[in-house]
């Protein structure tokens, strides 16, 4: 890997290199971020990337965001491997299709680095220096031009991911989308193993396992919010597994809620003053000889109370009032 002291937004990159560090000297990602953040050259580089994607791309400039490197990798697509341009920022990985190198790109994809996990893969006859970029929404395989460049890409990516997770306090992503197996990897359905694909018999991909399957083996749709807000095609085997998992989760939630429902159903109000019973109901249980008098300590001077057995309680202000009632 070579460093680039050229201050232009994009320094020339030889075709033999798939990773180009856009900074002078041998600096770590953290040092590069501190050095380039909020600088004019960093703003120019990000603006140049935005211009290459044009109106089809999203804005990339954000406070504190730094473009660390760029390069061309071969991405294993559904039909065949294709070259893709990749841009490594301190918080995201951006890639797209190449129309004119360093001039025009399209099909922009933005991946948050905190959602990325890397896995080194063995070589195949067609592809060498491979590794997988795994995320919760999409996983795919890429390859570099040499083993050294693969090490450089993985090293820079892992350092950025580690720094970002430390900064945000998040844990590494545990659930990843399955990568799609290329169409040419098989001529028959990978589930029933007897349906042969042809011009009339299309290939389909299970969104859960990534297998290449026929229409009969993938008639079901299942809602997987992590991947899409709409139900997605899944093979019959994954559909049964997803249903079993859904049933198991529902049962666990039901068992967890059962003690709460039991507590609510068995609840009885207290029998003290908080009861809903009326005062008349209370009087039926009181002794007949109980005198319903207000405490003498609370009465004004000269106050006389009429006993309860005389009927309605009245509070008289003086003995004269009592005499007036012909007692």
mmCIF file of N, CA and C in Angstrom, residues 53-160:
data_model
loop_
_atom_site.group_PDB
_atom_site.id
_atom_site.type_symbol
_atom_site.label_atom_id
_atom_site.label_comp_id
_atom_site.label_asym_id
_atom_site.label_seq_id
_atom_site.Cartn_x
_atom_site.Cartn_y
_atom_site.Cartn_z
ATOM 1 N N UNK A 53 -21.044 10.540 -8.268
ATOM 2 C CA UNK A 53 -22.327 9.843 -8.194
ATOM 3 C C UNK A 53 -23.462 10.704 -8.737
ATOM 4 N N UNK A 54 -23.292 12.014 -8.704
ATOM 5 C CA UNK A 54 -24.300 12.916 -9.252
ATOM 6 C C UNK A 54 -25.600 12.888 -8.474
ATOM 7 N N UNK A 55 -26.691 13.167 -9.187
ATOM 8 C CA UNK A 55 -28.003 13.255 -8.540
ATOM 9 C C UNK A 55 -28.499 11.902 -8.034
ATOM 10 N N UNK A 56 -27.951 10.810 -8.562
ATOM 11 C CA UNK A 56 -28.402 9.480 -8.135
ATOM 12 C C UNK A 56 -27.863 9.097 -6.761
ATOM 13 N N UNK A 57 -26.839 9.806 -6.281
ATOM 14 C CA UNK A 57 -26.243 9.481 -4.987
ATOM 15 C C UNK A 57 -26.758 10.369 -3.876
ATOM 16 N N UNK A 58 -26.489 9.969 -2.652
ATOM 17 C CA UNK A 58 -26.876 10.741 -1.483
ATOM 18 C C UNK A 58 -25.730 11.657 -1.055
ATOM 19 N N UNK A 59 -26.041 12.775 -0.374
ATOM 20 C CA UNK A 59 -24.977 13.635 0.160
ATOM 21 C C UNK A 59 -24.120 12.870 1.161
ATOM 22 N N UNK A 60 -22.820 13.082 1.102
ATOM 23 C CA UNK A 60 -21.887 12.341 1.958
ATOM 24 C C UNK A 60 -21.187 13.219 2.979
ATOM 25 N N UNK A 61 -21.190 14.527 2.778
ATOM 26 C CA UNK A 61 -20.473 15.429 3.678
ATOM 27 C C UNK A 61 -21.225 15.589 4.993
ATOM 28 N N UNK A 62 -20.528 15.298 6.090
ATOM 29 C CA UNK A 62 -21.053 15.493 7.437
ATOM 30 C C UNK A 62 -19.931 16.011 8.332
ATOM 31 N N UNK A 63 -20.257 16.789 9.367
ATOM 32 C CA UNK A 63 -19.211 17.237 10.299
ATOM 33 C C UNK A 63 -18.491 16.054 10.930
ATOM 34 N N UNK A 64 -17.171 16.063 10.865
ATOM 35 C CA UNK A 64 -16.378 14.994 11.456
ATOM 36 C C UNK A 64 -16.157 13.797 10.556
ATOM 37 N N UNK A 65 -16.815 13.728 9.413
ATOM 38 C CA UNK A 65 -16.626 12.605 8.504
ATOM 39 C C UNK A 65 -15.379 12.829 7.654
ATOM 40 N N UNK A 66 -14.559 11.778 7.535
ATOM 41 C CA UNK A 66 -13.287 11.878 6.812
ATOM 42 C C UNK A 66 -13.208 10.745 5.797
ATOM 43 N N UNK A 67 -12.805 11.089 4.579
ATOM 44 C CA UNK A 67 -12.556 10.089 3.542
ATOM 45 C C UNK A 67 -11.134 9.582 3.700
ATOM 46 N N UNK A 68 -11.007 8.295 4.016
ATOM 47 C CA UNK A 68 -9.699 7.722 4.322
ATOM 48 C C UNK A 68 -9.045 7.041 3.125
ATOM 49 N N UNK A 69 -9.826 6.454 2.234
ATOM 50 C CA UNK A 69 -9.223 5.743 1.117
ATOM 51 C C UNK A 69 -10.255 5.323 0.105
ATOM 52 N N UNK A 70 -9.782 4.887 -1.059
ATOM 53 C CA UNK A 70 -10.678 4.425 -2.105
ATOM 54 C C UNK A 70 -9.961 3.404 -2.962
ATOM 55 N N UNK A 71 -10.724 2.591 -3.655
ATOM 56 C CA UNK A 71 -10.122 1.589 -4.524
ATOM 57 C C UNK A 71 -11.164 0.758 -5.230
ATOM 58 N N UNK A 72 -10.705 -0.070 -6.145
ATOM 59 C CA UNK A 72 -11.589 -0.928 -6.936
ATOM 60 C C UNK A 72 -11.442 -2.372 -6.461
ATOM 61 N N UNK A 73 -12.574 -2.992 -6.154
ATOM 62 C CA UNK A 73 -12.617 -4.390 -5.763
ATOM 63 C C UNK A 73 -13.575 -5.126 -6.696
ATOM 64 N N UNK A 74 -13.393 -6.428 -6.806
ATOM 65 C CA UNK A 74 -14.304 -7.253 -7.593
ATOM 66 C C UNK A 74 -15.360 -7.832 -6.673
ATOM 67 N N UNK A 75 -16.597 -7.525 -6.964
ATOM 68 C CA UNK A 75 -17.721 -7.994 -6.150
ATOM 69 C C UNK A 75 -18.392 -9.171 -6.840
ATOM 70 N N UNK A 76 -18.618 -10.241 -6.085
ATOM 71 C CA UNK A 76 -19.308 -11.406 -6.618
ATOM 72 C C UNK A 76 -20.807 -11.112 -6.642
ATOM 73 N N UNK A 77 -21.313 -10.827 -7.837
ATOM 74 C CA UNK A 77 -22.725 -10.517 -8.015
ATOM 75 C C UNK A 77 -23.515 -11.765 -8.379
ATOM 76 N N UNK A 78 -24.818 -11.600 -8.511
ATOM 77 C CA UNK A 78 -25.679 -12.745 -8.776
ATOM 78 C C UNK A 78 -25.345 -13.411 -10.106
ATOM 79 N N UNK A 79 -25.147 -12.612 -11.149
ATOM 80 C CA UNK A 79 -24.882 -13.160 -12.476
ATOM 81 C C UNK A 79 -23.415 -13.513 -12.677
ATOM 82 N N UNK A 80 -22.522 -12.559 -12.321
ATOM 83 C CA UNK A 80 -21.086 -12.771 -12.518
ATOM 84 C C UNK A 80 -20.312 -11.745 -11.696
ATOM 85 N N UNK A 81 -19.022 -11.966 -11.448
ATOM 86 C CA UNK A 81 -18.214 -10.981 -10.716
ATOM 87 C C UNK A 81 -18.084 -9.687 -11.521
ATOM 88 N N UNK A 82 -18.184 -8.553 -10.817
ATOM 89 C CA UNK A 82 -18.106 -7.252 -11.480
ATOM 90 C C UNK A 82 -17.242 -6.295 -10.667
ATOM 91 N N UNK A 83 -16.484 -5.402 -11.326
ATOM 92 C CA UNK A 83 -15.681 -4.417 -10.598
ATOM 93 C C UNK A 83 -16.586 -3.355 -9.974
ATOM 94 N N UNK A 84 -16.259 -2.941 -8.761
ATOM 95 C CA UNK A 84 -17.012 -1.910 -8.057
ATOM 96 C C UNK A 84 -16.025 -0.943 -7.396
ATOM 97 N N UNK A 85 -16.393 0.321 -7.358
ATOM 98 C CA UNK A 85 -15.576 1.323 -6.689
ATOM 99 C C UNK A 85 -16.000 1.388 -5.221
ATOM 100 N N UNK A 86 -15.031 1.381 -4.321
ATOM 101 C CA UNK A 86 -15.297 1.446 -2.883
ATOM 102 C C UNK A 86 -14.612 2.668 -2.288
ATOM 103 N N UNK A 87 -15.319 3.345 -1.373
ATOM 104 C CA UNK A 87 -14.779 4.494 -0.647
ATOM 105 C C UNK A 87 -14.891 4.216 0.852
ATOM 106 N N UNK A 88 -13.752 4.287 1.529
ATOM 107 C CA UNK A 88 -13.728 4.049 2.971
ATOM 108 C C UNK A 88 -13.690 5.378 3.712
ATOM 109 N N UNK A 89 -14.749 5.634 4.485
ATOM 110 C CA UNK A 89 -14.809 6.788 5.377
ATOM 111 C C UNK A 89 -14.588 6.293 6.809
ATOM 112 N N UNK A 90 -14.470 7.217 7.734
ATOM 113 C CA UNK A 90 -14.242 6.815 9.124
ATOM 114 C C UNK A 90 -15.488 6.245 9.786
ATOM 115 N N UNK A 91 -16.665 6.384 9.147
ATOM 116 C CA UNK A 91 -17.885 5.853 9.746
ATOM 117 C C UNK A 91 -18.755 5.055 8.776
ATOM 118 N N UNK A 92 -18.479 5.115 7.479
ATOM 119 C CA UNK A 92 -19.286 4.395 6.494
ATOM 120 C C UNK A 92 -18.398 3.808 5.404
ATOM 121 N N UNK A 93 -18.943 2.825 4.707
ATOM 122 C CA UNK A 93 -18.314 2.264 3.508
ATOM 123 C C UNK A 93 -19.287 2.486 2.356
ATOM 124 N N UNK A 94 -18.807 3.144 1.307
ATOM 125 C CA UNK A 94 -19.647 3.476 0.152
ATOM 126 C C UNK A 94 -19.111 2.739 -1.070
ATOM 127 N N UNK A 95 -20.021 2.149 -1.852
ATOM 128 C CA UNK A 95 -19.582 1.522 -3.097
ATOM 129 C C UNK A 95 -20.629 1.726 -4.177
ATOM 130 N N UNK A 96 -20.200 1.563 -5.430
ATOM 131 C CA UNK A 96 -21.115 1.742 -6.539
ATOM 132 C C UNK A 96 -20.553 1.163 -7.820
ATOM 133 N N UNK A 97 -21.363 1.207 -8.869
ATOM 134 C CA UNK A 97 -20.953 0.716 -10.182
ATOM 135 C C UNK A 97 -20.114 1.773 -10.894
ATOM 136 N N UNK A 98 -19.174 1.308 -11.697
ATOM 137 C CA UNK A 98 -18.271 2.211 -12.414
ATOM 138 C C UNK A 98 -18.789 2.428 -13.837
ATOM 139 N N UNK A 99 -19.091 3.665 -14.156
ATOM 140 C CA UNK A 99 -19.457 4.022 -15.526
ATOM 141 C C UNK A 99 -18.207 4.533 -16.253
ATOM 142 N N UNK A 100 -17.575 5.554 -15.704
ATOM 143 C CA UNK A 100 -16.284 6.060 -16.165
ATOM 144 C C UNK A 100 -15.424 6.256 -14.927
ATOM 145 N N UNK A 101 -14.316 5.549 -14.841
ATOM 146 C CA UNK A 101 -13.510 5.581 -13.620
ATOM 147 C C UNK A 101 -13.090 6.997 -13.266
ATOM 148 N N UNK A 102 -13.312 7.366 -11.990
ATOM 149 C CA UNK A 102 -12.994 8.681 -11.424
ATOM 150 C C UNK A 102 -13.803 9.814 -12.045
ATOM 151 N N UNK A 103 -14.818 9.469 -12.810
ATOM 152 C CA UNK A 103 -15.651 10.499 -13.410
ATOM 153 C C UNK A 103 -17.144 10.284 -13.149
ATOM 154 N N UNK A 104 -17.599 9.050 -13.314
ATOM 155 C CA UNK A 104 -19.031 8.811 -13.161
ATOM 156 C C UNK A 104 -19.288 7.426 -12.576
ATOM 157 N N UNK A 105 -20.067 7.421 -11.480
ATOM 158 C CA UNK A 105 -20.502 6.186 -10.825
ATOM 159 C C UNK A 105 -22.015 6.233 -10.641
ATOM 160 N N UNK A 106 -22.617 5.066 -10.444
ATOM 161 C CA UNK A 106 -24.039 5.014 -10.096
ATOM 162 C C UNK A 106 -24.291 3.844 -9.152
ATOM 163 N N UNK A 107 -25.571 3.604 -8.855
ATOM 164 C CA UNK A 107 -25.970 2.526 -7.919
ATOM 165 C C UNK A 107 -25.219 2.642 -6.592
ATOM 166 N N UNK A 108 -25.305 3.809 -5.988
ATOM 167 C CA UNK A 108 -24.594 4.051 -4.724
ATOM 168 C C UNK A 108 -25.198 3.245 -3.572
ATOM 169 N N UNK A 109 -24.329 2.621 -2.779
ATOM 170 C CA UNK A 109 -24.733 1.904 -1.571
ATOM 171 C C UNK A 109 -23.911 2.435 -0.399
ATOM 172 N N UNK A 110 -24.579 2.679 0.720
ATOM 173 C CA UNK A 110 -23.916 3.204 1.921
ATOM 174 C C UNK A 110 -24.098 2.199 3.058
ATOM 175 N N UNK A 111 -22.997 1.756 3.644
ATOM 176 C CA UNK A 111 -23.034 0.775 4.728
ATOM 177 C C UNK A 111 -22.420 1.397 5.987
ATOM 178 N N UNK A 112 -23.170 1.510 7.091
ATOM 179 C CA UNK A 112 -22.576 1.975 8.350
ATOM 180 C C UNK A 112 -21.529 0.978 8.840
ATOM 181 N N UNK A 113 -20.361 1.457 9.180
ATOM 182 C CA UNK A 113 -19.283 0.552 9.586
ATOM 183 C C UNK A 113 -19.589 -0.180 10.891
ATOM 184 N N UNK A 114 -20.388 0.416 11.746
ATOM 185 C CA UNK A 114 -20.696 -0.251 13.013
ATOM 186 C C UNK A 114 -21.579 -1.484 12.793
ATOM 187 N N UNK A 115 -22.096 -1.643 11.581
ATOM 188 C CA UNK A 115 -22.931 -2.799 11.253
ATOM 189 C C UNK A 115 -22.153 -3.856 10.468
ATOM 190 N N UNK A 116 -20.845 -3.637 10.282
ATOM 191 C CA UNK A 116 -20.040 -4.486 9.403
ATOM 192 C C UNK A 116 -19.233 -5.512 10.208
ATOM 193 N N UNK A 117 -19.209 -6.741 9.705
ATOM 194 C CA UNK A 117 -18.316 -7.783 10.198
ATOM 195 C C UNK A 117 -17.603 -8.388 8.991
ATOM 196 N N UNK A 118 -16.315 -8.689 9.136
ATOM 197 C CA UNK A 118 -15.521 -9.209 8.031
ATOM 198 C C UNK A 118 -15.177 -10.677 8.263
ATOM 199 N N UNK A 119 -15.107 -11.429 7.175
ATOM 200 C CA UNK A 119 -14.739 -12.843 7.250
ATOM 201 C C UNK A 119 -13.867 -13.206 6.052
ATOM 202 N N UNK A 120 -12.662 -13.696 6.321
ATOM 203 C CA UNK A 120 -11.762 -14.114 5.250
ATOM 204 C C UNK A 120 -12.226 -15.444 4.665
ATOM 205 N N UNK A 121 -12.182 -15.551 3.323
ATOM 206 C CA UNK A 121 -12.661 -16.743 2.632
ATOM 207 C C UNK A 121 -11.522 -17.378 1.832
ATOM 208 N N UNK A 122 -11.606 -18.667 1.605
ATOM 209 C CA UNK A 122 -10.583 -19.339 0.789
ATOM 210 C C UNK A 122 -10.738 -18.975 -0.688
ATOM 211 N N UNK A 123 -9.664 -19.161 -1.441
ATOM 212 C CA UNK A 123 -9.698 -18.889 -2.874
ATOM 213 C C UNK A 123 -10.506 -19.945 -3.605
ATOM 214 N N UNK A 124 -11.038 -19.558 -4.764
ATOM 215 C CA UNK A 124 -11.679 -20.491 -5.671
ATOM 216 C C UNK A 124 -10.928 -20.450 -7.001
ATOM 217 N N UNK A 125 -11.353 -21.264 -7.946
ATOM 218 C CA UNK A 125 -10.695 -21.253 -9.246
ATOM 219 C C UNK A 125 -10.901 -19.921 -9.970
ATOM 220 N N UNK A 126 -12.059 -19.307 -9.752
ATOM 221 C CA UNK A 126 -12.368 -18.064 -10.443
ATOM 222 C C UNK A 126 -11.942 -16.823 -9.671
ATOM 223 N N UNK A 127 -11.977 -16.877 -8.334
ATOM 224 C CA UNK A 127 -11.738 -15.696 -7.501
ATOM 225 C C UNK A 127 -10.672 -15.999 -6.455
ATOM 226 N N UNK A 128 -9.745 -15.061 -6.293
ATOM 227 C CA UNK A 128 -8.700 -15.186 -5.278
ATOM 228 C C UNK A 128 -8.714 -13.961 -4.373
ATOM 229 N N UNK A 129 -8.069 -14.108 -3.209
ATOM 230 C CA UNK A 129 -7.963 -13.010 -2.242
ATOM 231 C C UNK A 129 -9.349 -12.496 -1.843
ATOM 232 N N UNK A 130 -10.200 -13.434 -1.479
ATOM 233 C CA UNK A 130 -11.595 -13.127 -1.185
ATOM 234 C C UNK A 130 -11.829 -12.876 0.299
ATOM 235 N N UNK A 131 -12.846 -12.094 0.588
ATOM 236 C CA UNK A 131 -13.375 -11.978 1.940
ATOM 237 C C UNK A 131 -14.821 -11.509 1.852
ATOM 238 N N UNK A 132 -15.556 -11.719 2.939
ATOM 239 C CA UNK A 132 -16.974 -11.385 2.959
ATOM 240 C C UNK A 132 -17.211 -10.159 3.827
ATOM 241 N N UNK A 133 -18.028 -9.254 3.325
ATOM 242 C CA UNK A 133 -18.496 -8.098 4.086
ATOM 243 C C UNK A 133 -19.915 -8.416 4.534
ATOM 244 N N UNK A 134 -20.109 -8.623 5.825
ATOM 245 C CA UNK A 134 -21.394 -9.051 6.361
ATOM 246 C C UNK A 134 -22.063 -7.908 7.126
ATOM 247 N N UNK A 135 -23.349 -7.677 6.825
ATOM 248 C CA UNK A 135 -24.150 -6.702 7.557
ATOM 249 C C UNK A 135 -25.507 -7.318 7.857
ATOM 250 N N UNK A 136 -26.321 -6.620 8.640
ATOM 251 C CA UNK A 136 -27.633 -7.151 9.010
ATOM 252 C C UNK A 136 -28.605 -7.130 7.842
ATOM 253 N N UNK A 137 -28.374 -6.280 6.849
ATOM 254 C CA UNK A 137 -29.292 -6.161 5.726
ATOM 255 C C UNK A 137 -28.793 -6.844 4.462
ATOM 256 N N UNK A 138 -27.470 -6.886 4.269
ATOM 257 C CA UNK A 138 -26.923 -7.472 3.057
ATOM 258 C C UNK A 138 -25.503 -7.939 3.301
ATOM 259 N N UNK A 139 -25.162 -9.096 2.771
ATOM 260 C CA UNK A 139 -23.804 -9.629 2.873
ATOM 261 C C UNK A 139 -23.341 -10.029 1.473
ATOM 262 N N UNK A 140 -22.077 -9.784 1.182
ATOM 263 C CA UNK A 140 -21.569 -10.109 -0.150
ATOM 264 C C UNK A 140 -20.069 -10.365 -0.075
ATOM 265 N N UNK A 141 -19.544 -10.979 -1.152
ATOM 266 C CA UNK A 141 -18.135 -11.371 -1.230
ATOM 267 C C UNK A 141 -17.411 -10.455 -2.205
ATOM 268 N N UNK A 142 -16.209 -10.027 -1.824
ATOM 269 C CA UNK A 142 -15.353 -9.216 -2.692
ATOM 270 C C UNK A 142 -13.969 -9.854 -2.738
ATOM 271 N N UNK A 143 -13.196 -9.445 -3.733
ATOM 272 C CA UNK A 143 -11.823 -9.937 -3.844
ATOM 273 C C UNK A 143 -10.919 -8.801 -4.277
ATOM 274 N N UNK A 144 -9.666 -8.855 -3.816
ATOM 275 C CA UNK A 144 -8.668 -7.838 -4.150
ATOM 276 C C UNK A 144 -7.727 -8.384 -5.206
ATOM 277 N N UNK A 145 -6.909 -7.483 -5.749
ATOM 278 C CA UNK A 145 -5.981 -7.883 -6.813
ATOM 279 C C UNK A 145 -4.829 -8.718 -6.291
ATOM 280 N N UNK A 146 -4.512 -8.601 -5.008
ATOM 281 C CA UNK A 146 -3.406 -9.367 -4.435
ATOM 282 C C UNK A 146 -3.683 -9.666 -2.972
ATOM 283 N N UNK A 147 -2.925 -10.598 -2.422
ATOM 284 C CA UNK A 147 -3.082 -10.947 -1.015
ATOM 285 C C UNK A 147 -2.722 -9.773 -0.114
ATOM 286 N N UNK A 148 -1.702 -9.021 -0.491
ATOM 287 C CA UNK A 148 -1.275 -7.850 0.296
ATOM 288 C C UNK A 148 -2.382 -6.810 0.361
ATOM 289 N N UNK A 149 -3.020 -6.571 -0.760
ATOM 290 C CA UNK A 149 -4.087 -5.579 -0.781
ATOM 291 C C UNK A 149 -5.301 -6.032 0.017
ATOM 292 N N UNK A 150 -5.591 -7.327 0.026
ATOM 293 C CA UNK A 150 -6.668 -7.822 0.864
ATOM 294 C C UNK A 150 -6.355 -7.555 2.332
ATOM 295 N N UNK A 151 -5.122 -7.799 2.735
ATOM 296 C CA UNK A 151 -4.720 -7.547 4.120
ATOM 297 C C UNK A 151 -4.860 -6.070 4.458
ATOM 298 N N UNK A 152 -4.501 -5.198 3.505
ATOM 299 C CA UNK A 152 -4.599 -3.762 3.752
ATOM 300 C C UNK A 152 -6.050 -3.331 3.916
ATOM 301 N N UNK A 153 -6.913 -3.813 3.031
ATOM 302 C CA UNK A 153 -8.332 -3.469 3.132
ATOM 303 C C UNK A 153 -8.896 -3.925 4.476
ATOM 304 N N UNK A 154 -8.645 -5.184 4.810
ATOM 305 C CA UNK A 154 -9.206 -5.723 6.054
ATOM 306 C C UNK A 154 -8.645 -4.993 7.265
ATOM 307 N N UNK A 155 -7.358 -4.689 7.244
ATOM 308 C CA UNK A 155 -6.736 -3.984 8.365
ATOM 309 C C UNK A 155 -7.348 -2.610 8.576
ATOM 310 N N UNK A 156 -7.499 -1.849 7.498
ATOM 311 C CA UNK A 156 -8.079 -0.507 7.614
ATOM 312 C C UNK A 156 -9.537 -0.573 8.044
ATOM 313 N N UNK A 157 -10.287 -1.508 7.483
ATOM 314 C CA UNK A 157 -11.689 -1.637 7.860
ATOM 315 C C UNK A 157 -11.845 -2.013 9.335
ATOM 316 N N UNK A 158 -11.075 -2.980 9.773
ATOM 317 C CA UNK A 158 -11.190 -3.430 11.166
ATOM 318 C C UNK A 158 -10.797 -2.333 12.142
ATOM 319 N N UNK A 159 -9.799 -1.538 11.802
ATOM 320 C CA UNK A 159 -9.396 -0.459 12.708
ATOM 321 C C UNK A 159 -10.486 0.604 12.789
ATOM 322 N N UNK A 160 -11.098 0.932 11.652
ATOM 323 C CA UNK A 160 -12.190 1.906 11.655
ATOM 324 C C UNK A 160 -13.385 1.386 12.446
#
